[in-house]
């Protein structure tokens, strides 16, 4: 049996909460939250500032310079015989202190800045080209800083834009600035940090931190002392500008500021910042808290030394009139909860009361920051103890926060019911990333695990930012997982009113609440579901699109319960209504329904087989109906259907319905179109399910995949050799192609042999297995394992080259790569037999190390145990001497695996190794007994092997010792061994 692939390819729009409610994923393993992204500030940079790449030749630069500010097509020629005339700019380095601009050059730069604010695309392109060319003249950067800091007669947007272009130049090639230019820029920044304009101060601050981030904190020793001294200025603008710059430096260089490399300036800076918590200006107070906040998560020593003062000052600012100050206070308390909860515990009751108030703050940014507190508190061991008595206040606040605001509804076009004919804009479609193929084993009583979806992104365009509704829903979800049924007495009275409320906005929030608590409160909700599920199915026909879409999501959260009931009771009506919603006139509903149906497919699996014709009719009809974005989600629903019903899809009637539209899309897409990703993933699942049914379509699909791999490798090589001439390739094309080839090899089995014979895939695979990108290696090893099973005749000649590469990738730092390499080695063992002997030592020590490694993921442990067993099966003499080093973790890793071929071969291997080295199992024999008892129905000859080992051990120790030994067995183990093996 093929080792199943888990996780499945990432769902384009499977929501941990529905599109209107869910945030983007946060990086620390929790699906709800996101650390705030890169800093932006309002009003500074409406268009992306130019990015400078590469250098132009002197001649073209000169031509551009002399035409700066001229109309397109009017560039003037340099004087004959003069070479490339630099015009007013100089290639020689100016002296920093006395630099003055040439008036003609200054006017040209100003004209260029004005042109760059034009909305005309052609003008923008000309400006970009000129900027690139000008950038090779060092003192061009002096002109830019001059406009920013000295040209106060110019309007602020033009001055700021000049600074932003300079910032990009610094980012791109600051290291090549001549020292006088760099010195002039740094001097101007510090001299003008107190500019009267807040926009210019902010721009200078960003320029300072960009220079600092280029390794200049060490090379600009006066920067931090000068900025800290400027904080003492009685001029508000100077103090605020310096603080703004310091805040950005703290954000971008927090680790460096707490290092010996700079002689630990935080020891001075933190106490200095704390003094400004009591400043009369709210902007300054806000800057001060924001600066200190940057060092909480890293537990900077200077902050830990002042932690009590910091907390005391925070408490003093808790009821500050300024919302930005309150927001930063809340943010500080949330982070302290995570890293210094010991200091908050004595005040926890008061802090909770404060956060209850702030979660209802009239400023939504403050409320959102406070709402984060409940998410973080839910992760703390003390959560239940400190929060239980406050639930009666907290739950209604969170529920209220889950209602759409009026602005939300406007942004979501909540009044638009039918928009299916409106084409998607490119901004609607977020970039998606393919998740490489991973191999894993089936378990007892296994069902699809929702945890893999925990970090799935929502695709909601207008509300994709983290907001109060999403945060409130996320908080309710995590608290439901902490308090379980104890939450329901506080919720059920509210839910009853919400779910049947006449106002659609209120009803919608009730459906969201019901979905948010599904995971944590499932057991407590079961008695109410027979009444609630029909009501939710009815809501799928609500006249408001936002109600229909949230009902799709909430029903998907209860799909496991629905499937556990008799099919006619809930599954059939739910499936029927969801399929109608897949063809809804509203794009948001289509998306939610498609995603919910994919969840239902995973839960229902073969329960859907009787309805396959109807399901396929609907999904295929959607092909002609969907706009671009939802088409990508449709591919996922089809792929999931194929994964769920497997070979039941291999019927001529179903193939005839499904394959023509898929192949049509396949033919329409170009090799460089990223829409290939979800289509390739979909086809991979379909090929695996259809098996021989995919044969008529396999050749062009196979060839295109090989071409994609070959193209990407060629691009990567060109980029490596000439990075200045070529762009780095997008290796996702290669990864999805490798994964589809895996799907073909798995689905077609031996039929793939001819395709492999006529291609250079083994040569390409050899290169992919050594790629620097882990995901490429991960997919390569999955394909190697599948080709080993399908057509070993083509793999065998390469084994001597492949095995050392597999051995070096047995590195658990890259879990998925290591997992797939381990699995591939196990498959190779089964084909090589005794010929594996020369390669055993290349891999055995690493495998034994992995299986004994603490905190190794279950999937990797299982695959490692299988492969060790298989190595022992084909080369028992080589592996058996190490038996004692791995027998215990080996047995515990495989006791929960279902009976299958992998388990069979591994246990045969362990029995053969025990035959060679019986002493290796003696100390851990109880674990071996437990692993043997995990078999439900081993093959007769394997059962005989178990019987001989168990009775051999019993005979050797004697009846009395065996009785004493078997007294340690749990009752169930004793019972099974007696029943099956008579011991």
Coordinates of C-alpha atoms in Angstrom, one line a residue, residues 517-841:
X517 CA -16.6 27.2 19.1
X518 CA -16.9 24.0 17.0
X519 CA -13.5 22.6 17.8
X520 CA -13.4 23.3 21.5
X521 CA -17.0 22.7 22.5
X522 CA -18.0 19.9 20.1
X523 CA -18.9 17.4 22.8
X524 CA -21.1 19.9 24.6
X525 CA -22.8 21.0 21.3
X526 CA -23.7 17.5 20.2
X527 CA -27.2 17.5 21.9
X528 CA -28.1 20.7 20.0
X529 CA -26.7 19.8 16.6
X530 CA -29.8 17.8 15.4
X531 CA -31.7 21.0 15.6
X532 CA -28.9 23.4 14.6
X533 CA -27.6 21.7 11.5
X534 CA -31.0 21.8 9.6
X535 CA -31.2 25.5 10.6
X536 CA -27.7 26.2 9.2
X537 CA -28.5 24.3 6.0
X538 CA -31.6 26.5 5.7
X539 CA -29.3 29.6 6.2
X540 CA -27.4 28.4 3.0
X541 CA -30.5 29.8 1.1
X542 CA -30.6 33.1 3.0
X543 CA -31.1 36.2 0.8
X544 CA -27.9 37.8 2.1
X545 CA -24.7 36.6 0.5
X546 CA -22.6 37.1 3.7
X547 CA -25.0 34.9 5.6
X548 CA -24.8 32.2 3.0
X549 CA -21.0 32.3 3.0
X550 CA -20.6 32.1 6.8
X551 CA -23.1 29.3 6.9
X552 CA -20.9 27.3 4.5
X553 CA -17.9 27.8 6.7
X554 CA -19.7 26.9 10.0
X555 CA -21.2 23.8 8.5
X556 CA -17.8 22.7 7.4
X557 CA -16.6 22.9 11.0
X558 CA -19.3 20.4 12.0
X559 CA -18.7 18.1 9.0
X560 CA -17.2 15.3 11.1
X561 CA -20.3 15.1 13.2
X562 CA -22.6 15.3 10.0
X563 CA -20.7 12.3 8.5
X564 CA -21.0 10.3 11.7
X565 CA -24.8 10.3 11.4
X566 CA -26.9 8.2 8.9
X567 CA -26.3 9.7 5.4
X568 CA -29.9 10.6 4.7
X569 CA -30.3 12.5 7.9
X570 CA -27.8 15.4 7.4
X571 CA -25.1 14.4 4.9
X572 CA -27.3 14.2 1.8
X573 CA -29.2 17.5 2.5
X574 CA -26.0 19.3 3.3
X575 CA -24.2 18.0 0.2
X576 CA -27.2 19.0 -2.0
X577 CA -27.3 22.5 -0.6
X578 CA -23.5 23.0 -0.7
X579 CA -23.5 22.0 -4.4
X580 CA -26.2 24.6 -5.1
X581 CA -24.0 27.2 -3.4
X582 CA -21.0 26.2 -5.4
X583 CA -23.1 27.5 -8.3
X584 CA -24.2 30.6 -6.4
X585 CA -24.4 33.9 -8.2
X586 CA -22.1 35.5 -5.6
X587 CA -18.3 34.9 -5.8
X588 CA -17.7 35.0 -2.1
X589 CA -20.4 32.4 -1.6
X590 CA -18.9 30.2 -4.4
X591 CA -15.5 30.4 -2.7
X592 CA -16.9 29.5 0.8
X593 CA -19.0 26.7 -0.6
X594 CA -16.2 25.2 -2.6
X595 CA -13.9 25.3 0.3
X596 CA -16.5 23.8 2.7
X597 CA -17.3 21.1 0.2
X598 CA -13.6 20.2 0.1
X599 CA -13.7 19.8 3.9
X600 CA -16.8 17.6 3.6
X601 CA -15.0 15.5 1.0
X602 CA -12.1 14.8 3.4
X603 CA -14.5 13.8 6.1
X604 CA -17.0 11.8 4.0
X605 CA -14.5 10.0 1.8
X606 CA -16.1 7.0 0.1
X607 CA -19.5 7.9 1.6
X608 CA -19.7 10.3 -1.5
X609 CA -19.3 7.5 -4.0
X610 CA -23.1 7.0 -4.6
X611 CA -23.4 10.8 -5.5
X612 CA -20.2 11.1 -7.7
X613 CA -22.1 11.7 -10.9
X614 CA -24.1 14.6 -9.4
X615 CA -21.0 16.0 -7.7
X616 CA -19.0 15.9 -10.9
X617 CA -21.8 17.5 -12.9
X618 CA -21.8 20.4 -10.5
X619 CA -18.0 20.9 -10.3
X620 CA -17.6 20.6 -14.1
X621 CA -20.4 23.2 -14.6
X622 CA -18.6 25.5 -12.3
X623 CA -15.6 25.5 -14.7
X624 CA -17.7 27.5 -17.2
X625 CA -19.1 29.8 -14.5
X626 CA -16.1 30.8 -12.3
X627 CA -13.9 33.8 -12.5
X628 CA -10.1 33.5 -12.1
X629 CA -9.8 33.4 -8.3
X630 CA -12.5 30.8 -7.6
X631 CA -11.3 28.6 -10.5
X632 CA -8.1 28.0 -8.5
X633 CA -10.2 26.9 -5.5
X634 CA -12.3 24.7 -7.7
X635 CA -9.1 22.8 -8.7
X636 CA -8.5 22.1 -5.1
X637 CA -12.1 20.8 -4.5
X638 CA -11.6 18.4 -7.5
X639 CA -8.2 17.2 -6.2
X640 CA -9.6 16.6 -2.7
X641 CA -12.5 14.7 -4.2
X642 CA -10.0 12.4 -6.0
X643 CA -7.9 12.0 -2.8
X644 CA -11.1 11.1 -0.9
X645 CA -12.8 8.6 -3.3
X646 CA -9.6 7.2 -4.8
X647 CA -10.1 4.4 -7.4
X648 CA -13.9 4.8 -7.3
X649 CA -13.3 7.7 -9.7
X650 CA -11.9 5.3 -12.3
X651 CA -15.1 4.8 -14.2
X652 CA -15.4 5.7 -17.9
X653 CA -18.5 7.9 -17.2
X654 CA -16.7 10.0 -14.6
X655 CA -13.5 10.2 -16.6
X656 CA -15.4 11.5 -19.6
X657 CA -17.0 14.3 -17.4
X658 CA -13.9 15.3 -15.5
X659 CA -10.9 15.1 -17.8
X660 CA -11.9 17.3 -20.9
X661 CA -12.3 20.5 -18.9
X662 CA -9.1 19.8 -16.9
X663 CA -7.1 19.1 -20.0
X664 CA -8.5 22.1 -21.8
X665 CA -7.3 24.4 -18.9
X666 CA -4.0 22.5 -19.0
X667 CA -3.5 23.3 -22.7
X668 CA -4.6 27.0 -22.2
X669 CA -1.9 27.7 -19.6
X670 CA 1.6 28.7 -20.5
X671 CA 4.6 27.1 -18.8
X672 CA 5.3 30.3 -16.9
X673 CA 1.8 30.8 -15.6
X674 CA 1.5 30.3 -11.9
X675 CA -2.1 29.0 -12.3
X676 CA -0.3 25.8 -13.2
X677 CA 0.5 25.2 -9.5
X678 CA -3.1 24.4 -8.4
X679 CA -3.9 22.7 -11.7
X680 CA -0.8 20.4 -11.4
X681 CA -1.7 19.6 -7.8
X682 CA -5.2 18.8 -8.8
X683 CA -4.0 16.6 -11.7
X684 CA -1.5 14.8 -9.4
X685 CA -4.5 13.7 -7.1
X686 CA -6.6 12.8 -10.2
X687 CA -3.8 10.7 -11.8
X688 CA -3.3 8.8 -8.5
X689 CA -7.0 8.1 -8.2
X690 CA -7.7 7.2 -11.8
X691 CA -4.7 4.9 -12.1
X692 CA -4.9 3.2 -15.5
X693 CA -7.8 5.5 -16.3
X694 CA -5.3 8.3 -16.7
X695 CA -3.3 6.5 -19.4
X696 CA -4.9 8.3 -22.4
X697 CA -3.8 11.7 -20.9
X698 CA -0.5 10.8 -19.4
X699 CA 2.0 11.4 -22.2
X700 CA 1.6 15.1 -22.8
X701 CA 1.2 15.7 -19.1
X702 CA 4.4 13.7 -18.3
X703 CA 6.4 15.5 -21.1
X704 CA 5.4 18.9 -19.9
X705 CA 6.4 18.1 -16.3
X706 CA 9.8 17.0 -17.5
X707 CA 10.1 20.2 -19.5
X708 CA 9.2 22.4 -16.5
X709 CA 11.9 20.7 -14.4
X710 CA 14.5 21.0 -17.2
X711 CA 13.7 24.7 -17.8
X712 CA 13.9 25.6 -14.1
X713 CA 17.2 23.8 -13.7
X714 CA 18.6 25.5 -16.8
X715 CA 17.4 28.9 -15.5
X716 CA 18.9 28.2 -12.0
X717 CA 22.3 27.3 -13.6
X718 CA 22.3 30.5 -15.7
X719 CA 21.4 32.6 -12.7
X720 CA 24.2 30.9 -10.6
X721 CA 26.8 31.6 -13.3
X722 CA 25.6 35.1 -14.2
X723 CA 23.5 36.6 -11.4
X724 CA 23.8 40.1 -12.8
X725 CA 22.3 39.0 -16.2
X726 CA 19.6 36.5 -15.2
X727 CA 16.8 36.4 -12.7
X728 CA 16.5 33.6 -10.2
X729 CA 13.9 31.1 -11.3
X730 CA 10.7 30.4 -9.4
X731 CA 11.4 26.8 -8.3
X732 CA 7.8 26.2 -7.4
X733 CA 7.3 25.3 -11.0
X734 CA 9.8 22.5 -10.6
X735 CA 8.4 21.4 -7.3
X736 CA 4.8 21.0 -8.6
X737 CA 6.1 19.3 -11.7
X738 CA 8.0 16.7 -9.6
X739 CA 4.9 16.2 -7.5
X740 CA 2.7 15.5 -10.5
X741 CA 5.3 13.1 -11.8
X742 CA 5.1 11.4 -8.4
X743 CA 1.3 11.2 -8.8
X744 CA 1.7 9.7 -12.3
X745 CA 4.2 7.1 -11.1
X746 CA 1.9 6.2 -8.2
X747 CA -1.3 6.1 -10.3
X748 CA 0.1 4.5 -13.4
X749 CA 2.5 2.1 -11.7
X750 CA 4.3 -0.1 -14.3
X751 CA 2.7 1.9 -17.2
X752 CA 5.0 4.8 -16.4
X753 CA 8.0 2.7 -17.4
X754 CA 7.9 3.6 -21.1
X755 CA 7.6 7.3 -20.4
X756 CA 10.6 7.2 -18.1
X757 CA 12.6 5.2 -20.7
X758 CA 12.0 7.9 -23.3
X759 CA 13.0 10.8 -21.1
X760 CA 16.0 12.1 -19.2
X761 CA 14.1 12.3 -15.9
X762 CA 16.8 10.3 -14.0
X763 CA 19.5 12.8 -14.9
X764 CA 17.2 15.7 -13.9
X765 CA 16.3 13.9 -10.7
X766 CA 20.0 13.6 -9.8
X767 CA 20.3 17.4 -10.1
X768 CA 17.1 18.1 -8.2
X769 CA 18.2 15.8 -5.3
X770 CA 21.2 18.1 -4.8
X771 CA 19.3 21.4 -5.1
X772 CA 20.0 24.0 -2.4
X773 CA 16.2 24.5 -1.8
X774 CA 14.9 21.9 0.7
X775 CA 11.4 21.8 -0.9
X776 CA 13.0 20.7 -4.2
X777 CA 14.9 17.9 -2.5
X778 CA 11.8 16.9 -0.6
X779 CA 9.8 16.4 -3.8
X780 CA 12.7 14.8 -5.5
X781 CA 12.9 12.0 -2.9
X782 CA 9.2 11.5 -3.0
X783 CA 9.5 11.0 -6.8
X784 CA 12.5 8.7 -6.4
X785 CA 10.5 6.5 -4.0
X786 CA 7.6 6.3 -6.4
X787 CA 9.8 5.5 -9.4
X788 CA 11.5 2.9 -7.4
X789 CA 8.2 1.2 -6.8
X790 CA 6.9 1.7 -10.4
X791 CA 9.9 1.1 -12.6
X792 CA 13.1 0.1 -10.6
X793 CA 14.7 -1.0 -13.8
X794 CA 15.5 2.7 -14.5
X795 CA 16.5 3.6 -11.0
X796 CA 18.9 0.7 -10.3
X797 CA 21.7 1.9 -12.6
X798 CA 21.7 5.2 -10.6
X799 CA 21.8 3.7 -7.1
X800 CA 25.5 4.1 -6.6
X801 CA 25.2 7.9 -7.3
X802 CA 21.9 8.3 -5.4
X803 CA 22.6 6.6 -2.1
X804 CA 25.3 9.0 -0.9
X805 CA 23.0 11.9 -1.6
X806 CA 20.2 10.1 0.3
X807 CA 22.5 9.5 3.2
X808 CA 23.6 13.2 3.5
X809 CA 19.9 14.2 3.5
X810 CA 19.1 12.2 6.7
X811 CA 19.2 15.4 8.6
X812 CA 16.3 16.0 10.9
X813 CA 16.9 19.8 10.8
X814 CA 14.9 19.6 7.5
X815 CA 12.1 17.3 8.7
X816 CA 10.2 16.8 5.4
X817 CA 13.4 16.3 3.4
X818 CA 14.7 13.8 5.9
X819 CA 11.3 12.1 6.0
X820 CA 11.1 11.6 2.2
X821 CA 14.8 10.5 1.9
X822 CA 14.2 7.9 4.7
X823 CA 11.1 6.6 2.9
X824 CA 12.9 6.4 -0.5
X825 CA 15.7 4.4 1.1
X826 CA 13.1 1.9 2.5
X827 CA 11.6 1.5 -1.0
X828 CA 15.0 1.0 -2.5
X829 CA 15.8 -1.7 0.1
X830 CA 12.8 -3.7 -1.0
X831 CA 13.9 -3.6 -4.6
X832 CA 17.6 -4.1 -4.1
X833 CA 17.5 -7.1 -1.6
X834 CA 20.9 -8.3 -0.6
X835 CA 22.5 -6.0 -3.1
X836 CA 21.8 -3.2 -0.6
X837 CA 24.7 -4.4 1.5
X838 CA 27.4 -1.9 0.3
X839 CA 25.1 1.0 1.2
X840 CA 24.0 0.0 4.7
X841 CA 26.7 1.9 6.5

